[in-house]
Coordinates of C-alpha atoms and ligand atoms in Angstrom, one line a residue:
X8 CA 28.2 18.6 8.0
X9 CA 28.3 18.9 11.6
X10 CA 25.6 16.6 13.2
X11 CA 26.2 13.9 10.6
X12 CA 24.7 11.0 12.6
X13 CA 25.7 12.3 16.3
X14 CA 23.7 10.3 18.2
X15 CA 21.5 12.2 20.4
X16 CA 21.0 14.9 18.1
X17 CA 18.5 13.9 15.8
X18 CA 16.1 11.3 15.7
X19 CA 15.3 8.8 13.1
X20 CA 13.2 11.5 11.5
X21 CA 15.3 13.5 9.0
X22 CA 17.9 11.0 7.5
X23 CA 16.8 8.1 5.4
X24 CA 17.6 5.0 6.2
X25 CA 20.1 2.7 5.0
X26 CA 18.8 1.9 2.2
X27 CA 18.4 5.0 1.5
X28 CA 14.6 5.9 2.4
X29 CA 12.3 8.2 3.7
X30 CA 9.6 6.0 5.0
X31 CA 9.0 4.8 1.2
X32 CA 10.0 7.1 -0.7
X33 CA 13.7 7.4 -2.4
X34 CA 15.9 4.2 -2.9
X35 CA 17.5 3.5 -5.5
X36 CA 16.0 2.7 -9.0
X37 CA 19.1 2.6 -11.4
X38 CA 20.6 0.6 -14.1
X39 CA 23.1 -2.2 -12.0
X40 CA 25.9 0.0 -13.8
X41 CA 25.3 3.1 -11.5
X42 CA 25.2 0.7 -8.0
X43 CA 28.8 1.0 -7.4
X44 CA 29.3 4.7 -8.4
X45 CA 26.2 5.8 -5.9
X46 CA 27.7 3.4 -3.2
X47 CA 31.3 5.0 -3.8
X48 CA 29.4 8.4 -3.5
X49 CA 27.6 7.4 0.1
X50 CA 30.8 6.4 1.2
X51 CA 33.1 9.3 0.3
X52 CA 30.5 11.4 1.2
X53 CA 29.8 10.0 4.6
X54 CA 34.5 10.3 5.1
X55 CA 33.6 13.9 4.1
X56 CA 31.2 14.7 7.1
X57 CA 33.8 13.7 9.3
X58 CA 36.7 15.4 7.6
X59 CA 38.3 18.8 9.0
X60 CA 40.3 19.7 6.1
X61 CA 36.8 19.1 3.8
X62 CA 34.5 21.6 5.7
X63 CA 36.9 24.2 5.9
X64 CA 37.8 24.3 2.6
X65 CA 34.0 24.1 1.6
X66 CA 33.3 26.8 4.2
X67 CA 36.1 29.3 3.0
X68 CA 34.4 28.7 -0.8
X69 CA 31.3 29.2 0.6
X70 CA 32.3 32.6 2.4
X71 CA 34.9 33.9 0.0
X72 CA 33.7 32.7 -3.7
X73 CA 29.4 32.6 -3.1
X74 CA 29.4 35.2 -0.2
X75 CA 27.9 33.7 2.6
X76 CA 26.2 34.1 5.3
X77 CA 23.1 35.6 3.1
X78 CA 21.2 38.1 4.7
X79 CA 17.8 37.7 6.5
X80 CA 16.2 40.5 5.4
X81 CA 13.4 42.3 7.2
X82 CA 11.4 43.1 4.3
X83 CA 9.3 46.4 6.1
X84 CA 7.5 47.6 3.1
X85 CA 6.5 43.8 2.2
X86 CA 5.3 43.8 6.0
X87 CA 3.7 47.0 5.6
X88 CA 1.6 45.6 2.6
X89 CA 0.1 42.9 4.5
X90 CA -1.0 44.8 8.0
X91 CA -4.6 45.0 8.4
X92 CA -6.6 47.7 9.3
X93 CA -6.2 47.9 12.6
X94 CA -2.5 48.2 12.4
X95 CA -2.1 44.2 12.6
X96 CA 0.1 41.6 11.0
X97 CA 2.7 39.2 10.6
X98 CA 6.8 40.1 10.1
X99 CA 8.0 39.0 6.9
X100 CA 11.4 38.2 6.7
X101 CA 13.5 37.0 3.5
X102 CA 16.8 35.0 3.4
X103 CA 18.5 36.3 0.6
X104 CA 20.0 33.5 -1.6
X105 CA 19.5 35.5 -4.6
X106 CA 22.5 37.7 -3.0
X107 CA 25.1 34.7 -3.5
X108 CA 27.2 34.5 -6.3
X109 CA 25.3 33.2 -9.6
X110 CA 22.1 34.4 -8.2
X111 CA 20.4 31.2 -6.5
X112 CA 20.5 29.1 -3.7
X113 CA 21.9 26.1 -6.3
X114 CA 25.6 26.8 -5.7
X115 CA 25.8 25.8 -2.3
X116 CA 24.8 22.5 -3.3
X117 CA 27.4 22.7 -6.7
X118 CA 30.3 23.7 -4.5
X119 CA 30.0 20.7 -2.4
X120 CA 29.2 18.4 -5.3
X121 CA 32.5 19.4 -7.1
X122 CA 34.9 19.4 -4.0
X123 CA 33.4 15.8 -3.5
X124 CA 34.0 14.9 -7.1
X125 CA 37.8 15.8 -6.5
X126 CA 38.2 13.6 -3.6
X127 CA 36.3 10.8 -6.1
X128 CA 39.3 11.7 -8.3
X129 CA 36.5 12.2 -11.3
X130 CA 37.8 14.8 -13.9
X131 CA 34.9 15.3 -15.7
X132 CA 31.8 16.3 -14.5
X133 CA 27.8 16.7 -15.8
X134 CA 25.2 18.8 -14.0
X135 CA 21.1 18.6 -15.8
X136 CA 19.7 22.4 -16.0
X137 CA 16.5 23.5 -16.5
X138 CA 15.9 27.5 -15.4
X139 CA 19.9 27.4 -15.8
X140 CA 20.9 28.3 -12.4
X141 CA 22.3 25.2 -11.7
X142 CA 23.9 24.8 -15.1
X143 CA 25.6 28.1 -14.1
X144 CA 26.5 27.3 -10.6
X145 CA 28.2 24.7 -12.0
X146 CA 29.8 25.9 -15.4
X147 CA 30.7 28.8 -13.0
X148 CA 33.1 26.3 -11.0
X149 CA 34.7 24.4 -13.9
X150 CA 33.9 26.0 -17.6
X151 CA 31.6 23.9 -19.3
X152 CA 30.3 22.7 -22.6
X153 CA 26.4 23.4 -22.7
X154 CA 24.2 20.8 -24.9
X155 CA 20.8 21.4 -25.6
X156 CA 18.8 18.7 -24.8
X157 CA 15.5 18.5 -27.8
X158 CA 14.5 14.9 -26.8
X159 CA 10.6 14.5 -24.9
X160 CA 9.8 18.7 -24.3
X161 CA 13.4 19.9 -24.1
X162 CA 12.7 20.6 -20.2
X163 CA 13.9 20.0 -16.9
X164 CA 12.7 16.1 -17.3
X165 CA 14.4 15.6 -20.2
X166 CA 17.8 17.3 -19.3
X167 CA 18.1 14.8 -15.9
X168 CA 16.7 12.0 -18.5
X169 CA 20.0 12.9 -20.6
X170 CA 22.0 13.7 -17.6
X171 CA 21.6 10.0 -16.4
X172 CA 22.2 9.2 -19.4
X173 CA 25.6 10.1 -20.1
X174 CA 26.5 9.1 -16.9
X175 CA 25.7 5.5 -17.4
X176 CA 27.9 5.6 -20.4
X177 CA 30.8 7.6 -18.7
X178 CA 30.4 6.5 -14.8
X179 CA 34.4 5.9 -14.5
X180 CA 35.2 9.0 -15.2
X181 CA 32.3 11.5 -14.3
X182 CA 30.7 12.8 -11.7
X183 CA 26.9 13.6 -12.0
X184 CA 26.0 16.5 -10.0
X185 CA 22.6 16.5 -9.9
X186 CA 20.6 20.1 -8.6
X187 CA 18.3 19.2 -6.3
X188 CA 17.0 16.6 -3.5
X189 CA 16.2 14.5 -5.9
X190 CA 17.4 11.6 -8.2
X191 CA 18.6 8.2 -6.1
X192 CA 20.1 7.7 -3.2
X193 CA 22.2 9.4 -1.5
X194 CA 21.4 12.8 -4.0
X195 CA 18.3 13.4 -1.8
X196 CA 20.4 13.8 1.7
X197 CA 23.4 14.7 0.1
X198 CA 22.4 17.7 -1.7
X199 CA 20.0 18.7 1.5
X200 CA 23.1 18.4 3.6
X201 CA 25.0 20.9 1.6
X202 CA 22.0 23.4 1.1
X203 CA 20.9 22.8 5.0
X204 CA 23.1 25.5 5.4
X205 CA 20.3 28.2 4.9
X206 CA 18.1 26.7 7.8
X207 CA 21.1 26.8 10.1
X208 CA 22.2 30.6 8.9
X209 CA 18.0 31.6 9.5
X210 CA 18.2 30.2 13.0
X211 CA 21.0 31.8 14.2
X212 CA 20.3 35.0 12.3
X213 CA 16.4 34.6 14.3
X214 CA 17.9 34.5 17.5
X215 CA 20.3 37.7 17.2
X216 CA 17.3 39.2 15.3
X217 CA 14.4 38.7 17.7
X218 CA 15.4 36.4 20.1
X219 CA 13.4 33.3 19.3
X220 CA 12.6 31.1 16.3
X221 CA 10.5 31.9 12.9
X222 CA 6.8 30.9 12.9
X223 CA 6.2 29.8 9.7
X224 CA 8.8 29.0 7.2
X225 CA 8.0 29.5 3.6
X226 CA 9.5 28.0 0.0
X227 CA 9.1 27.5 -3.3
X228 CA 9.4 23.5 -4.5
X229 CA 10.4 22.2 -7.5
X230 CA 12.8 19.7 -7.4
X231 CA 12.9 20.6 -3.6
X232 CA 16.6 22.0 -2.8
X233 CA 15.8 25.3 -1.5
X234 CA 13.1 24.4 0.6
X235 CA 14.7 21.6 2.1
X236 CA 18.0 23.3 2.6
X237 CA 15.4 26.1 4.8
X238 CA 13.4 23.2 6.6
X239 CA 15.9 20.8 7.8
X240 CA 17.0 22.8 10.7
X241 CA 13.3 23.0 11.9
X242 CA 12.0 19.8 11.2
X243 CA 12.1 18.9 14.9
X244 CA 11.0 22.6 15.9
X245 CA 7.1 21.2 16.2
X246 CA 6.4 24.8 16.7
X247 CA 7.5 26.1 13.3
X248 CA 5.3 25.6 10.2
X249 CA 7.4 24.4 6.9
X250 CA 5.2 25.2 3.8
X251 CA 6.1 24.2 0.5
X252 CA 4.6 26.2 -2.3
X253 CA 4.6 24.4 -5.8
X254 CA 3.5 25.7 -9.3
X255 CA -0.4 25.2 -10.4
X256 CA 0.7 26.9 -13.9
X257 CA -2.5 27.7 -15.7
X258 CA -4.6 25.7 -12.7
X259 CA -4.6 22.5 -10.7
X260 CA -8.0 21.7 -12.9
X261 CA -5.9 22.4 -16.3
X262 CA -4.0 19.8 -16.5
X263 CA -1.0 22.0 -17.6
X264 CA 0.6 22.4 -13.9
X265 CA 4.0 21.0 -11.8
X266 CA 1.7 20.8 -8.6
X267 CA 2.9 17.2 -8.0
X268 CA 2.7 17.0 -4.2
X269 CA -1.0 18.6 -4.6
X270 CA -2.1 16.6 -7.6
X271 CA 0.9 13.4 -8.1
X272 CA 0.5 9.8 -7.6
X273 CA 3.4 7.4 -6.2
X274 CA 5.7 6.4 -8.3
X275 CA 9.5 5.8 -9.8
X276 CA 11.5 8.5 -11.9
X277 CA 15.3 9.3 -11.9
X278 CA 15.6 6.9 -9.9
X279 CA 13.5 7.2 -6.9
X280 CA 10.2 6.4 -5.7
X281 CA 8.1 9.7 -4.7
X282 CA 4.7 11.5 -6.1
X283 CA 4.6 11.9 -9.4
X284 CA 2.5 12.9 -12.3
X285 CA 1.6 10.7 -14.0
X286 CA -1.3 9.3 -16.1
X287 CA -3.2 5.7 -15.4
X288 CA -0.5 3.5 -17.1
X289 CA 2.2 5.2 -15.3
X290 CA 3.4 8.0 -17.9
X291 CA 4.5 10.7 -16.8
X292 CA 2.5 13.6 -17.9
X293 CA 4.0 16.7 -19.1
X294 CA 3.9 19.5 -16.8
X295 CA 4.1 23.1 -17.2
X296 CA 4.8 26.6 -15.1
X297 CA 6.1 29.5 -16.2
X298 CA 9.1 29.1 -14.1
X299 CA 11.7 26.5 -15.9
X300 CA 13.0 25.6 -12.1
X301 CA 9.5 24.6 -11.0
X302 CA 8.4 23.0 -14.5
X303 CA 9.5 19.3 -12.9
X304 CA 6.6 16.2 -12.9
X305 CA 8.7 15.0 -9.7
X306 CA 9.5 15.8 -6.6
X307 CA 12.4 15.3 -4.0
X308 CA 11.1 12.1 -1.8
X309 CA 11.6 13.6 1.7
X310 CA 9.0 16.4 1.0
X311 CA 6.8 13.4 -0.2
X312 CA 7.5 11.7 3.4
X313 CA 7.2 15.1 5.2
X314 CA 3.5 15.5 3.3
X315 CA 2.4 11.7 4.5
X316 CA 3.7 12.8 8.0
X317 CA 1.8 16.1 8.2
X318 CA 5.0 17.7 9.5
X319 CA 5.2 19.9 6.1
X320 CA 1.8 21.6 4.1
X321 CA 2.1 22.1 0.4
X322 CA 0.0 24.7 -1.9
X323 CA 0.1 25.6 -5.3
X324 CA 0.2 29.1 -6.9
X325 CA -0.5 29.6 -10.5
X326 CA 2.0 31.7 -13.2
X327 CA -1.0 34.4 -13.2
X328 CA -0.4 35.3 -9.0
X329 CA 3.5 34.0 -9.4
X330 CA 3.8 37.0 -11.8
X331 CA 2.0 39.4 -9.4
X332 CA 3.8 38.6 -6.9
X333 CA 7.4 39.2 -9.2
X334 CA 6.0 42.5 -9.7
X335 CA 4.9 43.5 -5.9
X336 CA 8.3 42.9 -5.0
X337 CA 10.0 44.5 -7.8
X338 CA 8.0 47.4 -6.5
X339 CA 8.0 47.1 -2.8
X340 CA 11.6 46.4 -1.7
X341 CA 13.3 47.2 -5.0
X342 CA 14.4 43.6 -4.6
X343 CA 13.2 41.0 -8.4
X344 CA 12.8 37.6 -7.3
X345 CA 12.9 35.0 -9.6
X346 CA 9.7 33.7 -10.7
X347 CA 10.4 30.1 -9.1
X348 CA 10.7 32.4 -5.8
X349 CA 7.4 34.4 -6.6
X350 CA 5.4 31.6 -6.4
X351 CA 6.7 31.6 -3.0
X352 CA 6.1 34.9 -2.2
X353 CA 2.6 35.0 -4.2
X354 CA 1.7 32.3 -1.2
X355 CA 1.7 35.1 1.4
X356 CA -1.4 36.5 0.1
X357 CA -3.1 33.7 1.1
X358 CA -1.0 32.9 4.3
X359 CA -0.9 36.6 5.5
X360 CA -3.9 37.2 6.6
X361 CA -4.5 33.9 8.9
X362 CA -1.4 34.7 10.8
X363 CA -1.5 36.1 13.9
X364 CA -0.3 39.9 14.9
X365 CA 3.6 40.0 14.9
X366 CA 4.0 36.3 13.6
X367 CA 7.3 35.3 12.4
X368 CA 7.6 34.4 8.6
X369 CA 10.8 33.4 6.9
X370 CA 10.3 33.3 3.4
X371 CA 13.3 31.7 1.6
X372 CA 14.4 34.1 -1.7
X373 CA 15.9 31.4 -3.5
X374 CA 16.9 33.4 -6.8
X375 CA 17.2 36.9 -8.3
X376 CA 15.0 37.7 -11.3
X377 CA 17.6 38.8 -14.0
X378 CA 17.0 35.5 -15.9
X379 CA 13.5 36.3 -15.9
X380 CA 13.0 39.7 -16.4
X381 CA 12.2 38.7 -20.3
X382 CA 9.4 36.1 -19.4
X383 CA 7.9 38.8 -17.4
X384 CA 7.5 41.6 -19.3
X385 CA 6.2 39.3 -22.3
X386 CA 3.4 38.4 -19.8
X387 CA 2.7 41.7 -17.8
X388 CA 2.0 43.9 -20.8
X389 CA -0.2 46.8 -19.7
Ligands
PLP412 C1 16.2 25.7 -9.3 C2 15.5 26.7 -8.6 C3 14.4 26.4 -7.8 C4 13.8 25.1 -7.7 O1 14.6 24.1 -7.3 P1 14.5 23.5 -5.8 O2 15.4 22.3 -5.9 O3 13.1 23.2 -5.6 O4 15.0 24.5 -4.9 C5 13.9 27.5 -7.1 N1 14.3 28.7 -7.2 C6 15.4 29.0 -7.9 C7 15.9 30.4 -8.0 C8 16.0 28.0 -8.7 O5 17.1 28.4 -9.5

């Protein structure tokens, strides 16, 4: 939380404004009940970024408990796989966030969530999962009571539906940690700030690795956490290439995909204004991926603002290539992704070849597979 509104530092680009948007996207769409806990929560938070005592007690979780830094990996054999014939081809490099503890990038973000919910003096918290790993992240921190959510399609939706929920009922004494960049403001810049940690790790890890910057930065997006937490370092680097890569599930023509940057409308969910799917009359239609952590009809609304600006480019890959690509680098670097992360990596396929010879690619490795290991092998039956 270091460059928290230095002046000089950043521009007006990447922080919303004060009312909490990014160009139109965000704000804050909630019952009148939640006004004064979200307000409390800017405020606190906003102490926090100035506060010694906060970010080195965050930082010594963040190095002793999840393991940080994670390593950027130079994945040769991956590399090797995408040379051309005559020898040419881009670098691929992975930041290992499946190497903290609980497997997934979503601690970082649950860490700083719960410290914060101390200083808010709230004893009991709630957290929405849908893959899990945030559910874990969290229950990891505190011990937890897991309910199963079975209204709408028992997914990711649903679970933030409940999560809100409950804390409209409970706001005086609980703290909503919500997973991603998502949900009303501040979630979208708070939970960014406390996963923009793996853009500042990758830049400094660049520079002792090759001496300059990454090309082409590479994510998976769901709610958007990961990929923002990889961008936001770069976002004023013109020269380096954020891609998000969301989930086309059985094809953007299907109509059973997550592709909501690709294929979504504007509109309002949990609380913010972003794209969306979402039918004529403004219902949101169900999507579906293979990956739980992907399987989201929203989006976080600064990757909605960086798609309007141009500054970020967004594809889709289905569960078919997201499951090749599981097994490629299963194979390859002995190394199983989770499948939220292979549609990531499936993207290289496509990318790989238009890069020039030697190009720079950081591809973030948000998860490890264990979780998913089940899915897969019920799908890749030979
Ligand atoms: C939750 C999750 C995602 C998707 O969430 P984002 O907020 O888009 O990062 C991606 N990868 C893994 C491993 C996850 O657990």
């Amino acid at each position: 939380m270091d460059s928290h509104n230095k002046k000089g530092s950043l521009t007006g680009l990447p922080r919303p404004d004060s009312f909490g948007r990014f160009g139109k996207y965000g704000g804050k769409y909630v019952p009148e009940t939640l006004m004064h806990a979200l307000t409390e929560l800017e405020t606190v938070f906003h102490e926090l970024a100035h506060d010694d005592d906060f970010e080195k007690e965050l930082n010594g979780i963040l190095r002793d408990y999840v393991g940080r830094e994670t390593p950027l990996y130079f994945a040769e054999r991956l590399t090797e796989h995408y040379k051309r014939a005559n020898g040419e081809g881009p670098h691929i490099y992975l930041k290992r966030e499946d190497l903290n503890h609980t497997g997934a990038h979503k601690i970082n973000n649950a860490v700083g969530q719960a410290l914060l919910a101390k200083r808010l003096g709230k004893k009991r918290i709630i957290a929405e999962t849908g893959a899990g790993q945030h559910g874990v992240a969290t229950a990891t921190l505190l011990g937890a009571e897991v309910r199963a959510v079975h209204s709408g399609t028992a997914t990711l939706k649903d679970a933030t539906s409940e999560a809100i929920r409950d804390w409209v009922t409970n706001v005086e004494t609980t703290h909503y940690i919500l997973g991603s960049v998502a949900g009303p403001h501040p979630y979208p810049m708070m939970v960014r700030d406390f996963q923009k940690v793996i853009g500042k790790e990758t830049r400094k890890q660049a520079l002792e690795k090759w001496g300059g910057k990454p090309n082409v930065l590479v994510a998976c997006v769901g709610g958007g956490s990961n990929a923002m937490g990889l961008f936001h370092e770069f976002v004023e680097d013109k020269d380096v290439r954020l891609i998000g890569v969301e989930a086309a599930g059985y094809g953007l023509d299907s109509g059973k995909h997550a592709a909501t940057l690709t294929k979504g409308d504007v509109g309002v969910l949990h609380g913010a204004m972003s794209y969306l799917l979402q039918d004529e009359d403004g219902q949101i239609i169900e999507p579906h991926s293979i990956s739980a952590g992907l399987d989201y009809p929203g989006v976080g609304p600064e990757h909605s603002f960086l798609k309007d600006l141009g500054r970020a480019e967004y594809y889709s890959i289905t569960d078919q290539q997201a499951l090749e690509a599981f097994k490629r680098l299963s194979r390859l670097e002995g190394i199983i992704p989770a499948l939220e992360t292979s549609h990531a990596l499936a993207y290289l396929e496509k990318l790989c070849p238009t890069l020039p010879n030697g190009a720079k690619v950081v591809l973030n490795c948000s998860g490890r597979g264990d979780k998913d290991v089940h899915t897969a092998i019920n799908h890749l039956q030979v």
